[in-house]
XYZ file of C-alpha atoms in Angstrom:
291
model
C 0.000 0.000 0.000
C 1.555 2.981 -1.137
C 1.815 6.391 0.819
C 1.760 8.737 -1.676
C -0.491 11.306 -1.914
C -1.366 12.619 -5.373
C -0.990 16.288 -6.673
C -4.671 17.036 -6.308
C -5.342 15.278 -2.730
C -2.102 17.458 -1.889
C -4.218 20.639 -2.791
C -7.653 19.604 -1.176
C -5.268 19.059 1.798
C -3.153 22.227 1.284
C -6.529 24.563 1.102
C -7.140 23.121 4.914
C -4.256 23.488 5.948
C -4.232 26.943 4.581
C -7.585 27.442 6.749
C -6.397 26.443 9.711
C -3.022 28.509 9.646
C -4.917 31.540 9.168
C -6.869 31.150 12.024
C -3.767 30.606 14.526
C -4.041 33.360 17.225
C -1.421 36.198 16.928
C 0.730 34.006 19.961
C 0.676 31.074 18.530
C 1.796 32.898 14.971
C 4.962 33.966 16.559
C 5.987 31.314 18.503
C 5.665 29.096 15.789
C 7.856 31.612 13.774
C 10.704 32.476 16.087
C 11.289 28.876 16.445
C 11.141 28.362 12.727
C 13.535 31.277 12.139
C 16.119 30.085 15.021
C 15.995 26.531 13.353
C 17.119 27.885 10.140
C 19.784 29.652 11.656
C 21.355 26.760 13.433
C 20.657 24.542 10.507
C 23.198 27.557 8.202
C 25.664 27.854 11.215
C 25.670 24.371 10.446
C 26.685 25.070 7.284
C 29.419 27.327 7.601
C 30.977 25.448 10.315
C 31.463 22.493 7.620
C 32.618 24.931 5.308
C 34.903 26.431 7.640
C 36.487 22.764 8.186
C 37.565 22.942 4.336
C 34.642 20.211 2.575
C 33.224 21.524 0.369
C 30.092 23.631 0.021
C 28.010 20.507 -1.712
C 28.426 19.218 1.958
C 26.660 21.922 3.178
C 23.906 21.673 0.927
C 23.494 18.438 1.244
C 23.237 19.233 5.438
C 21.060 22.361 5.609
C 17.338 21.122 4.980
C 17.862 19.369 8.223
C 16.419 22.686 9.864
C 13.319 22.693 7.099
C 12.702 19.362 8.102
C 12.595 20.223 11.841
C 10.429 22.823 11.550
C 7.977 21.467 9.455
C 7.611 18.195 10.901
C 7.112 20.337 14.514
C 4.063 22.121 12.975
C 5.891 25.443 12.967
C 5.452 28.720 10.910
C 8.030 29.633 7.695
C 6.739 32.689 5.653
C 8.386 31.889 2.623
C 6.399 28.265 2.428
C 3.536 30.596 4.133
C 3.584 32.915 0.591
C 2.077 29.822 -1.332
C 0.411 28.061 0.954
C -2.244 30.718 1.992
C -2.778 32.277 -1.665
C -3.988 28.717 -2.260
C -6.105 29.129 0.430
C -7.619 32.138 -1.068
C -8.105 30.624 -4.407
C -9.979 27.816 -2.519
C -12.243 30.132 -0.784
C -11.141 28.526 2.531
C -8.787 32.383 3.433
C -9.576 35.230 3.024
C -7.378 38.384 2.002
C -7.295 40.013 5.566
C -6.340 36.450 7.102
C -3.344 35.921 4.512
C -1.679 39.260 5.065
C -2.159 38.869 8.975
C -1.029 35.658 8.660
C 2.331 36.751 6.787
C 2.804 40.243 8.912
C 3.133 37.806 11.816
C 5.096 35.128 10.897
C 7.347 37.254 9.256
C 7.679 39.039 12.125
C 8.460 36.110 14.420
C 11.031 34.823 11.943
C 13.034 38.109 12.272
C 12.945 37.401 15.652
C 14.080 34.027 16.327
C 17.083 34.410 13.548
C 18.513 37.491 15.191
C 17.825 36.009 18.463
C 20.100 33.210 17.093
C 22.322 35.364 15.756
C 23.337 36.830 18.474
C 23.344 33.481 20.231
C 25.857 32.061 17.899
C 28.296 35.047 18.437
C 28.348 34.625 21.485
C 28.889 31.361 21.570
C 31.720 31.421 18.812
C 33.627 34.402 20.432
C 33.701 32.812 23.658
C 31.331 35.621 25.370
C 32.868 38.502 23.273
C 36.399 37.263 24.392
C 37.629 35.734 21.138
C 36.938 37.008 17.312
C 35.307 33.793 16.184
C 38.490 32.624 13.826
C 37.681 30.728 10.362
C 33.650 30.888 11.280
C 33.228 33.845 11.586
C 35.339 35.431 8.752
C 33.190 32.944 6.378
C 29.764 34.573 8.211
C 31.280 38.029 7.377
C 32.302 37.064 3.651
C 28.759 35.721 3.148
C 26.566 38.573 5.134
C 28.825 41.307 2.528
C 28.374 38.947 -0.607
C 24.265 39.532 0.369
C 24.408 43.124 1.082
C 27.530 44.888 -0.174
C 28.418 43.501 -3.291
C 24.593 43.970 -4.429
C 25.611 47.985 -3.392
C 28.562 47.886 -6.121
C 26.022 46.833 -8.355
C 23.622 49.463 -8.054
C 19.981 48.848 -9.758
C 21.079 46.008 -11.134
C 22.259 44.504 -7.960
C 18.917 45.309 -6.413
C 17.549 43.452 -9.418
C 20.125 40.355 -9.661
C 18.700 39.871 -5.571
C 15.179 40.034 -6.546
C 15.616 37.002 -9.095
C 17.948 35.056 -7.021
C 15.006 35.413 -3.953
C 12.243 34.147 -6.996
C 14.540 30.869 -8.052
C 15.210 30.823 -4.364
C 11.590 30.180 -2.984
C 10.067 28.241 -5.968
C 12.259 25.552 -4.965
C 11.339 26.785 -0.780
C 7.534 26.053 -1.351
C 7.805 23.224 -4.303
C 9.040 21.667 -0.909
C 6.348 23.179 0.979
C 4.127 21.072 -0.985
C 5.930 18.109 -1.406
C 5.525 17.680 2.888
C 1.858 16.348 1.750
C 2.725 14.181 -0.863
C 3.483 11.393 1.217
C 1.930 10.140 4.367
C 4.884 8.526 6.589
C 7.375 10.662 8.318
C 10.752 9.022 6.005
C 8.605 9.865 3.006
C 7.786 13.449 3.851
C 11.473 13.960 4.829
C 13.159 12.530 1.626
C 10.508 14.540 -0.877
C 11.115 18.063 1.298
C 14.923 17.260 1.010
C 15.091 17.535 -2.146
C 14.233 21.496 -3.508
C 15.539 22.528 0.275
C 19.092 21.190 -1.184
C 18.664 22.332 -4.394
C 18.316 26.278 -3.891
C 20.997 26.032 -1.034
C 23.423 25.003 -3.220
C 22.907 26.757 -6.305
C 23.391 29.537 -3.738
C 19.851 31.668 -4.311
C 18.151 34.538 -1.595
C 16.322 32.951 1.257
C 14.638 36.042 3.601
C 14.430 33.735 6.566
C 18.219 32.602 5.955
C 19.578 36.104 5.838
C 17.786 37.066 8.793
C 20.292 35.433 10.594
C 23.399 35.431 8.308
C 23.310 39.604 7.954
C 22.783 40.202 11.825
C 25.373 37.897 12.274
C 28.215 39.084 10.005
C 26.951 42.295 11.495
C 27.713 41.228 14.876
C 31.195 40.041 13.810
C 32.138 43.570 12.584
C 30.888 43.463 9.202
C 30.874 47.166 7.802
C 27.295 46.595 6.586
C 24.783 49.137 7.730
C 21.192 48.385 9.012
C 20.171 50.618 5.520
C 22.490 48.152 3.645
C 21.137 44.865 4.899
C 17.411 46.303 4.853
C 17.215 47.973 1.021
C 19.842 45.956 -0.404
C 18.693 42.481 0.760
C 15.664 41.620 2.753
C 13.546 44.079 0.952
C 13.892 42.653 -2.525
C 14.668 39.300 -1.461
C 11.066 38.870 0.870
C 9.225 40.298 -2.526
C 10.813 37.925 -4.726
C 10.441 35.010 -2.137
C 6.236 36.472 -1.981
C 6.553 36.473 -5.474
C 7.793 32.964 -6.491
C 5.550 31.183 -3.199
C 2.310 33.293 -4.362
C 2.134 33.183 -8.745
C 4.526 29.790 -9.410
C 3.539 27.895 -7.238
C 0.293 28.577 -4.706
C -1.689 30.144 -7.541
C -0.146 27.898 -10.537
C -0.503 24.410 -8.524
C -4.294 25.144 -7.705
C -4.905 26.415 -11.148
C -3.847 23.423 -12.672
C -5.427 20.894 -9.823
C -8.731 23.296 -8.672
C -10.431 21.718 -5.630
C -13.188 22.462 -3.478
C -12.732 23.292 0.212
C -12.558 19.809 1.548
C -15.212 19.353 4.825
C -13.940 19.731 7.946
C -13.021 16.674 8.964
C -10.271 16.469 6.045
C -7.471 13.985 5.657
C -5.365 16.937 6.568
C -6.251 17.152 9.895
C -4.314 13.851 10.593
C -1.198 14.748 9.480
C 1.635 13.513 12.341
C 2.484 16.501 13.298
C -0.981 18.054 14.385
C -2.344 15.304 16.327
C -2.327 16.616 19.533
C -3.486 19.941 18.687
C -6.493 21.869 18.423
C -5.639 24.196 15.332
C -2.225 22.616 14.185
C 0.135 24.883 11.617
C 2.007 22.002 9.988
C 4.254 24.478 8.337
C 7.136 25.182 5.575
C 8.731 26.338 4.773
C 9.683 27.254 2.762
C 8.925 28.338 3.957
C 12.159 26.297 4.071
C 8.114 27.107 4.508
C-alpha cells in the first residue's frame, strides 16, 4: 500500500491546511515563527561550520534542509512556504485576504525574531562571550553577510535586481518543498521529498529572507561594515518580494490552477497529518517556507 499522496489530494489538503493557519491566534503565529527562524539559523551555522572545516560547500547543501525538516515536521510557521500556501487558500475560498496578510505580517515578524535572536546566540557562543573574534567561522559569516548586502551595493539597480531574481529561483524551490511535505503520508517519506528542492536552492546559492535574517545580523555582529540601511534595502527588501513572489504566482496560484479543488469538509485527511495530532488548530508548516 503505497503512501503517496497525489498532486490534487495534496491541494484539497493544502486549502485546509491553509484554513487552519490563518486562524492561529497572533501568539501562537509567533511562537511558531521564532522557532522556525532560530531553526534555520542553526541549521546555516551548520553550514558554515562544515565549510569552515575545508569540505566543500556541496556538503553543506546536502546538510542544511535538516532545519526545514525540523520545523515542518514540529508544525511550525516559515513565511516563505507561508507565501504559497495561503494564496492557495484564497483561491480555494477557505482564506480570506485580511487572514493571509495577517497571517504573513506575523510570521514574518516572528522569523526576524528568532534568527537574530540566534544570531546573536551564535556570536556569542563562537567568540567565547565577546572574548575571542570567532576565527575561520566567523570570517566565512562576514564574507557571506557582505556577498548579500555589499556587493549587491557595487552593483547598483542592477544589484537590487540580480537579488530580486535570485530570492524568486530561491523560494520556488522553498515552497515546491512546501508542498511536497503532503505528498506522502509517513514521516521518512515526507522527509526525503522536502529534502530535495531545500538542497537544491541552497546550493545553487539563491536569496532565502528567513536565511539572511540570521546570516546579515550575524556578520553584522562580527564587525561586518554593513549598515542596518544596507542589509534592509539591499537584501531583505527585494529578497522577501521575490520570495512572496515565487511562493504566491509559481507555485500557490499555478498548482491550484492546474489541480482546482473544493474546500474539503472539515473533517479532512489533513487534519491527521503527524504533526498536528495533539493539537487543536495545528500549523504544519514550511517552509519554505524552508516554509
Amino acid at each position: 500500500m503505497t503512501d503517496y499522496v497525489s498532486p490534487k489530494e495534496l491541494l484539497q489538503e493544502a486549502v485546509q491546511l491553509a484554513k487552519r493557519k490563518s486562524e492561529l491566534s497572533v501568539r501562537d503565529m509567533l511562537i511558531r515563527g521564532i522557532l522556525a527562524g532560530a531553526f534555520l539559523g542553526y541549521a546555516t551555522s551548520l553550514t558554515i561550520i562544515v565549510t569552515s572545516q575545508g569540505l566543500p560547500p556541496i556538503v553543506g547543501a546536502i546538510l542544511f534542509p535538516v532545519g526545514f525538516v525540523m520545523l515542518v515536521l514540529l508544525g511550525l510557521e516559515l513565511v516563505t512556504g507561508n507565501f504559497a500556501l495561503l494564496p492557495a487558500g484564497v483561491m480555494g475560498g477557505t482564506v480570506r485576504v485580511t487572514k493571509l496578510l495577517r497571517n504573513w505580517g506575523w510570521v514574518y515578524l516572528g522569523n526576524l525574531i528568532g534568527s537574530v535572536l540566534y544570531a546573536a546566540l551564535f556570536y556569542l557562543a563562537i567568540t567565547n562571550w565577546r572574548t575571542g573574534n570567532g576565527g575561520a567561522v566567523a570570517d566565512l559569516l562576514k564574507q557571506a553577510a557582505q556577498k548579500k548586502t555589499l556587493a549587491y551595493v557595487a552593483l547598483g539597480y542592477s544589484g537590487w535586481a540580480t537579488a530580486l531574481v535570485k530570492a524568486v529561483l530561491c523560494n520556488w524551490m522553498v515552497t515546491i518543498g512546501a508542498m511536497l511535505a503532503l505528498a506522502s503520508r509517513s514521516t521518512v517519506g515526507k522527509i526525503a521529498a522536502m529534502w530535495l528542492p531545500i538542497m537544491t536552492f541552497f546550493a545553487l546559492g539563491f536569496e532565502h529572507s528567513v536565511v539572511n535574517m540570521f546570516l546579515i545580523p550575524s556578520g553584522m555582529l562580527l564587525g561586518a561594515p554593513i549598515s542596518l540601511g544596507q542589509g534592509l534595502l539591499w537584501n531583505l527588501l527585494p529578497v522577501t518580494l521575490g520570495n512572496l513572489v515565487a511562493g504566491t504566482l509559481l507555485t500557490g496560484m499555478a498548482f491550484y490552477a492546474t489541480y482546482p479543488t473544493q474546500a474539503a469538509p472539515a473533517t479532512s485527511k489533513a487534519e491527521m497529518l503527524p504533526a498536528e495530532q495533539n493539537e487543536q488548530a495545528p500549523a504544519f508548516s514550511a517552509a519554505a517556507g524552508v516554509q
